[in-house]
Coordinates of C-alpha atoms in Angstrom, one line a residue:
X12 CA -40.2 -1.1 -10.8
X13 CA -37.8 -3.9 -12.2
X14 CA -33.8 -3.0 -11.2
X15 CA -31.8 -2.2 -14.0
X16 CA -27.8 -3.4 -14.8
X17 CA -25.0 -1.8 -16.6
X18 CA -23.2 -3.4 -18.3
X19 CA -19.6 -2.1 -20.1
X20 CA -19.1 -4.0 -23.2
X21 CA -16.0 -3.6 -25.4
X22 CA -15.3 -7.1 -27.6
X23 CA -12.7 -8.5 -25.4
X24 CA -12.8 -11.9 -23.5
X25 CA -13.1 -10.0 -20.3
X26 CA -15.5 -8.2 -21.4
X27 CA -17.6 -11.0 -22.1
X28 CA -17.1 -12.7 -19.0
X29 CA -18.2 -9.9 -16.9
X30 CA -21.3 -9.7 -19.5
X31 CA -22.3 -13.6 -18.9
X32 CA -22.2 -12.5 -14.9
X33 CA -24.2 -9.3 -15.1
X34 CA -26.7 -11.1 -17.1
X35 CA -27.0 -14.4 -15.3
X36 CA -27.4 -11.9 -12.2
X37 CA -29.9 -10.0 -14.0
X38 CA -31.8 -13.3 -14.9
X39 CA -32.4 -14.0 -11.3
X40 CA -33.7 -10.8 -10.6
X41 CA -35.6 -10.0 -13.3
X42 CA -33.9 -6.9 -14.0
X43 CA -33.3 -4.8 -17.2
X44 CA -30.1 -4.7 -18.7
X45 CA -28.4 -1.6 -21.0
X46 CA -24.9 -2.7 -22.4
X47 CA -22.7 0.8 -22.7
X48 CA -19.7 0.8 -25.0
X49 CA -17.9 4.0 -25.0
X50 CA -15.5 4.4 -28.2
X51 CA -12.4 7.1 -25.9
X52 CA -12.0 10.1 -27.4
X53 CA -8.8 11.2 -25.9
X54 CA -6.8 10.4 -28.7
X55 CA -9.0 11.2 -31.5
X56 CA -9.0 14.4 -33.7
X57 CA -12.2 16.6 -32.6
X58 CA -12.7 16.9 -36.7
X59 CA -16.7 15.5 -37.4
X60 CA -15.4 13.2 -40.0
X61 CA -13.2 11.8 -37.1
X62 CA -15.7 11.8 -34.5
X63 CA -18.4 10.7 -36.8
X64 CA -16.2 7.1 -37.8
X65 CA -15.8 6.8 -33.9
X66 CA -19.7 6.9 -33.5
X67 CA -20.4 4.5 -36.1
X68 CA -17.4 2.1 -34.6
X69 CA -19.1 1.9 -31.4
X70 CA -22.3 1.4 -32.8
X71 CA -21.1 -1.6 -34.4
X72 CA -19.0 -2.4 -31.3
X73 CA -22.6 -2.4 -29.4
X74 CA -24.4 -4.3 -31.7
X75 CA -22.2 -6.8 -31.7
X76 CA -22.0 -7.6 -28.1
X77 CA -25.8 -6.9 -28.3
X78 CA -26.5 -10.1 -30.5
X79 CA -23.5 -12.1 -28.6
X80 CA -25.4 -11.1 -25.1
X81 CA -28.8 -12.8 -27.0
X82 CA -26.7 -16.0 -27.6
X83 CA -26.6 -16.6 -23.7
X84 CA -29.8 -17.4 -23.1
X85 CA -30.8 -14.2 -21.3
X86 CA -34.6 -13.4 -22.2
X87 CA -34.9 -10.2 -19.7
X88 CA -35.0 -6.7 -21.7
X89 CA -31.6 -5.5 -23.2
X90 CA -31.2 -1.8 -24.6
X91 CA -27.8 -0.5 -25.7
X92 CA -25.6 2.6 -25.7
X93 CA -23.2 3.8 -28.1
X94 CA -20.5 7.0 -27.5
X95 CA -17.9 8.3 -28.2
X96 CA -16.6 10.6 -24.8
X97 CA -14.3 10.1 -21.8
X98 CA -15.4 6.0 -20.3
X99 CA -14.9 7.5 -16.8
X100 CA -16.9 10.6 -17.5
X101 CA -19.7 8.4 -19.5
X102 CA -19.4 6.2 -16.7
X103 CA -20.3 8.0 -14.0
X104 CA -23.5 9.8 -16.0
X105 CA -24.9 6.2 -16.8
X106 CA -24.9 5.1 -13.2
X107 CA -27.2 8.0 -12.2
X108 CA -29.8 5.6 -13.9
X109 CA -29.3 2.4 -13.0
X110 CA -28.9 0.0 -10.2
X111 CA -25.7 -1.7 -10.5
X112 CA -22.5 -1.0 -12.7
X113 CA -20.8 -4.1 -14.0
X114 CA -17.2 -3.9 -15.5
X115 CA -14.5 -6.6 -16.6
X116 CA -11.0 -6.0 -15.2
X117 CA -7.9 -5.8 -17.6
X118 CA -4.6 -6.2 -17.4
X119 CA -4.2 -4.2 -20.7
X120 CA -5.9 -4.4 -23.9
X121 CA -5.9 -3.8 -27.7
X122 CA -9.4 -2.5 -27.6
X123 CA -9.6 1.1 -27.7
X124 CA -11.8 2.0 -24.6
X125 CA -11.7 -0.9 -22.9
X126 CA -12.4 -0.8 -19.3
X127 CA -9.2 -1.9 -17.8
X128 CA -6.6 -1.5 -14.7
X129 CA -7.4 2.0 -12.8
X130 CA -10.5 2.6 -15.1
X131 CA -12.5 0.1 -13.4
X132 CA -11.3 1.5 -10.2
X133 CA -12.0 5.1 -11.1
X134 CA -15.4 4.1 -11.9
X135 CA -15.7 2.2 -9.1
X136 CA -14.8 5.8 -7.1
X137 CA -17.1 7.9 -9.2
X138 CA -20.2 5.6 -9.8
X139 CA -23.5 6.8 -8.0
X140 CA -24.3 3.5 -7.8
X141 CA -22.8 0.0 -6.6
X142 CA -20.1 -1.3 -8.8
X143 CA -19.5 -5.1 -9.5
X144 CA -16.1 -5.6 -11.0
X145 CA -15.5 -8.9 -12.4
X146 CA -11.9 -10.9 -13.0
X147 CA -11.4 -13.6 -16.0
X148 CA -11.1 -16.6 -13.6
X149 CA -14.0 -18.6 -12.8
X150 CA -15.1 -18.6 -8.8
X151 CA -17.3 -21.4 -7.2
X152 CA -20.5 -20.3 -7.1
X153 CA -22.5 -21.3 -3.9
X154 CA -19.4 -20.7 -2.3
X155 CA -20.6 -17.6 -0.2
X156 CA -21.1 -13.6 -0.2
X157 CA -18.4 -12.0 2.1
X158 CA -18.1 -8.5 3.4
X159 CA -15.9 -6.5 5.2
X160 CA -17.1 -4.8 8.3
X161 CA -14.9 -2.0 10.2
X162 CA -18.0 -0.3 12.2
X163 CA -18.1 2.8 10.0
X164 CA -21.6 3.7 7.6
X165 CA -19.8 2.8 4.5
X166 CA -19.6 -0.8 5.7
X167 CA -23.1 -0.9 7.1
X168 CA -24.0 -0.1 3.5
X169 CA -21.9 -2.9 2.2
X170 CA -23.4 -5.3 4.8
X171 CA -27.0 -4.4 4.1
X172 CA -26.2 -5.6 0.2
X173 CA -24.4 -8.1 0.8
X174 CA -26.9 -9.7 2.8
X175 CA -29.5 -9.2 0.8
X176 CA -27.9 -10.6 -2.2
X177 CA -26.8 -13.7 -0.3
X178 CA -30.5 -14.3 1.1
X179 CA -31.5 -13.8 -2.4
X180 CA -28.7 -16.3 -3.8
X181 CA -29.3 -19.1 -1.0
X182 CA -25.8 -19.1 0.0
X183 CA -23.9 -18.2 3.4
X184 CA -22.8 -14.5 4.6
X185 CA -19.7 -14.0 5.7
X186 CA -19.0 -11.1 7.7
X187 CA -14.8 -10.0 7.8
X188 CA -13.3 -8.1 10.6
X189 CA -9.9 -8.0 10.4
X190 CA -7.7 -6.3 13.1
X191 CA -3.9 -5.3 13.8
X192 CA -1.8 -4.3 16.6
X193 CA -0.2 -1.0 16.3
X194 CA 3.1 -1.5 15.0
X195 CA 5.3 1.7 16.5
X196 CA 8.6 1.1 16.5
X197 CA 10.3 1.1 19.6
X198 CA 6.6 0.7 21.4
X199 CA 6.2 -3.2 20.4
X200 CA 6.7 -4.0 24.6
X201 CA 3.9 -1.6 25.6
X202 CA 1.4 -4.9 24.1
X203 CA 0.4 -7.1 26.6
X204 CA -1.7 -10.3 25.9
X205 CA -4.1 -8.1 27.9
X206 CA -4.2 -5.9 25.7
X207 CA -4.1 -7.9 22.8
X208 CA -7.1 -10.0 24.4
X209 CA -8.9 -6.1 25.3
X210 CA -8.4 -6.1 20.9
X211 CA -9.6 -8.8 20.1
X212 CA -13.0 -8.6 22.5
X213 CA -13.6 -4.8 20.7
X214 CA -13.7 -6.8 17.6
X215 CA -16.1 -9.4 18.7
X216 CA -17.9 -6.4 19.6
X217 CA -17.9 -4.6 16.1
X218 CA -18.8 -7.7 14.0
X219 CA -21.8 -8.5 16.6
X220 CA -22.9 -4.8 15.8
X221 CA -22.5 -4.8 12.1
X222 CA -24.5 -8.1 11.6
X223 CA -27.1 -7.5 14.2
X224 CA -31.1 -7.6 12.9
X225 CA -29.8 -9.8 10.0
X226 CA -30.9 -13.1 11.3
X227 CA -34.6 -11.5 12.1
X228 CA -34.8 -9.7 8.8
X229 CA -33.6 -13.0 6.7
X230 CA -34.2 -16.0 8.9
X231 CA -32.9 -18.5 6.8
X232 CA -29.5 -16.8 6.2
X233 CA -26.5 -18.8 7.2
X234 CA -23.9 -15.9 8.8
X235 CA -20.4 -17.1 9.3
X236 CA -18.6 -14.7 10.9
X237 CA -14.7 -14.4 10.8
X238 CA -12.4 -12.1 13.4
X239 CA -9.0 -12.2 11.5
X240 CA -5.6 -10.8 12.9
X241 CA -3.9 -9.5 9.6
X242 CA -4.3 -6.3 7.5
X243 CA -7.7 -5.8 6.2
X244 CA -6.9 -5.9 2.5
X245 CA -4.7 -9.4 2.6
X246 CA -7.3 -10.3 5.0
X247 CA -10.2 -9.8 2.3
X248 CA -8.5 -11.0 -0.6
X249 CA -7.5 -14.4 1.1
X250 CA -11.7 -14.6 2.0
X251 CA -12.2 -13.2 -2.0
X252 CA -10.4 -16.6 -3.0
X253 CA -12.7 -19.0 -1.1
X254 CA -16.3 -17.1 -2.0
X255 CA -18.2 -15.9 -5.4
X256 CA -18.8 -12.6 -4.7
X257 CA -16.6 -9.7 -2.1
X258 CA -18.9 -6.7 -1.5
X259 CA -16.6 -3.7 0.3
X260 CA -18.1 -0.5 1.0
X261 CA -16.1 3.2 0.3
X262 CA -16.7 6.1 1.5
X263 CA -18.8 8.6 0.4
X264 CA -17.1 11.7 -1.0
X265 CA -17.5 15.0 -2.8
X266 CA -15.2 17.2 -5.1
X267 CA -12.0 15.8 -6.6
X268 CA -12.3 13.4 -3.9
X269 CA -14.4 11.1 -5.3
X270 CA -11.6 9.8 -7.5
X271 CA -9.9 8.2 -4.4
X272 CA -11.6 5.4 -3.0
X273 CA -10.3 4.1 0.4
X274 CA -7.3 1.7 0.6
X275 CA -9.0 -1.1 1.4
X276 CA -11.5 -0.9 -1.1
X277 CA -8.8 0.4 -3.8
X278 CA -6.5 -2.6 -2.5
X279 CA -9.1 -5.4 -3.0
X280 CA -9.4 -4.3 -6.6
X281 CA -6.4 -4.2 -7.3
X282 CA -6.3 -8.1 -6.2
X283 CA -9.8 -9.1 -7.6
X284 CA -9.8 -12.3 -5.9
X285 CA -13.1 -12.4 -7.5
X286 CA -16.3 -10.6 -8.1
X287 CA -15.9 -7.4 -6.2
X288 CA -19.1 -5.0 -5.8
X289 CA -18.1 -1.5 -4.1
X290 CA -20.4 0.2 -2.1
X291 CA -20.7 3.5 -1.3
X292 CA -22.4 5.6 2.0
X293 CA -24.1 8.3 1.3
X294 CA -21.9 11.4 0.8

């Protein structure tokens, strides 16, 4: 059964360039593609003339990215959604039936429903399913897949994408473990270079385990792996601004929960070096 891409579509330029990405990565892997536009509701009467102009709105709103998403060259299958109803809410009930969520990132926008700031990043904590969230710069492609790994499930989920997608793609994976010293005040003279040294050996340790059975399960896979002394986020960002795609793995999590993601995750989003695809363990 072929995979199947969202993609959120609302007119705006980075709209469109997180459209051109979902469908050139549909196109190389043959999967189906649904655009959603969602017209929000939260400032509209609940009158059914009201609602009614807001349905037809973002019918139009969909056709038209429907017809500009032809215009790329993408000759896959394309089905579209129209609705008018919370984007988060809308959001997460449209990745129950697909493969991959794909969103542009905004600073701010005129569009009405556009999928910007801490929308893309609630989605990204809500989505039952990975989430690719796209900035408006360009990135080099061919440049590499990188991950985070910190030992726990979430990032063994995030690793397992990340190297599929880069044996897929034909480019490198590199694998992130980044690492600090406990800074207590008062306690900086209790680190030795022993210890230090004892540190950095644990994370040699880590990153051997998280990338372990890759080279046997996708032989010609380059894996680069990177042991970096600095916080993870600033440590994943400055690796986001060398590569084409960041895949970071959050946590599984139930209840009102699932509207946090984790720092790091949360932090590298908020960066968007470049393409960044959350993950998420099982919950």
């Amino acid at each position: 059964m072929a995979e199947k891409y969202l993609i959120g579509v609302d007119g705006s330029e980075h709209s469109r360039v997180a459209l051109a990405w979902g469908l050139a990565r549909a196109a190389e892997r043959n999967a189906d593609v649904e655009l959603l536009h969602v017209a929000d509701d939260s400032f509209l009467s609940e009158s059914v003339a009201f609602l009614s102009e807001a349905q037809q709105a973002s019918q139009q709103m969909l056709d038209s990215e429907t017809a500009y998403a032809k215009t790329l060259g993408f000759t896959g299958n394309i089905t579209g959604t129209a609705v008018v109803g919370h984007p988060i809410a809308e959001l997460e009930a449209a990745s129950k039936r697909v493969d991959l969520l794909i969103l542009g990132a905004h600073s701010g926008s005129r569009f009405a429903g556009s999928f910007f700031g801490t929308r893309a990043v609630k989605a990204a904590a809500t989505a039952h399913c990975p989430v690719a969230v796209i900035p408006k710069h360009e990135v080099s492609p061919g440049a590499g897949i990188a991950v985070g790994i910190d030992g726990s499930e979430a990032s063994k989920v995030a690793i397992a994408y990340a190297a599929e997608a880069a044996s897929m793609r034909g480019v490198p994976l590199i694998a992130v473990y980044a690492w600090m010293a406990p800074l207590t005040p008062g306690l900086e003279y209790l680190w030795s270079e022993e210890l230090v040294e004892a540190q950095r050996s644990a994370a040699e340790e880590a990153i051997a385990i998280g990338v372990a059975g890759l080279a046997e399960r996708y032989p010609d896979l380059t894996i680069e792996r990177r042991i970096v002394q600095s916080p993870p986020v600033a440590a994943l960002v400055q690796v986001g601004e060398e590569v084409e795609t960041l895949v970071v793995g959050s946590r599984g999590r139930g209840g009102i929960s699932r509207l946090l993601l984790g720092s790091v995750s949360h932090g590298v989003l908020q960066a968007l070096p470049c393409p960044v695809i959350v993950t998420r363990a099982t919950a």
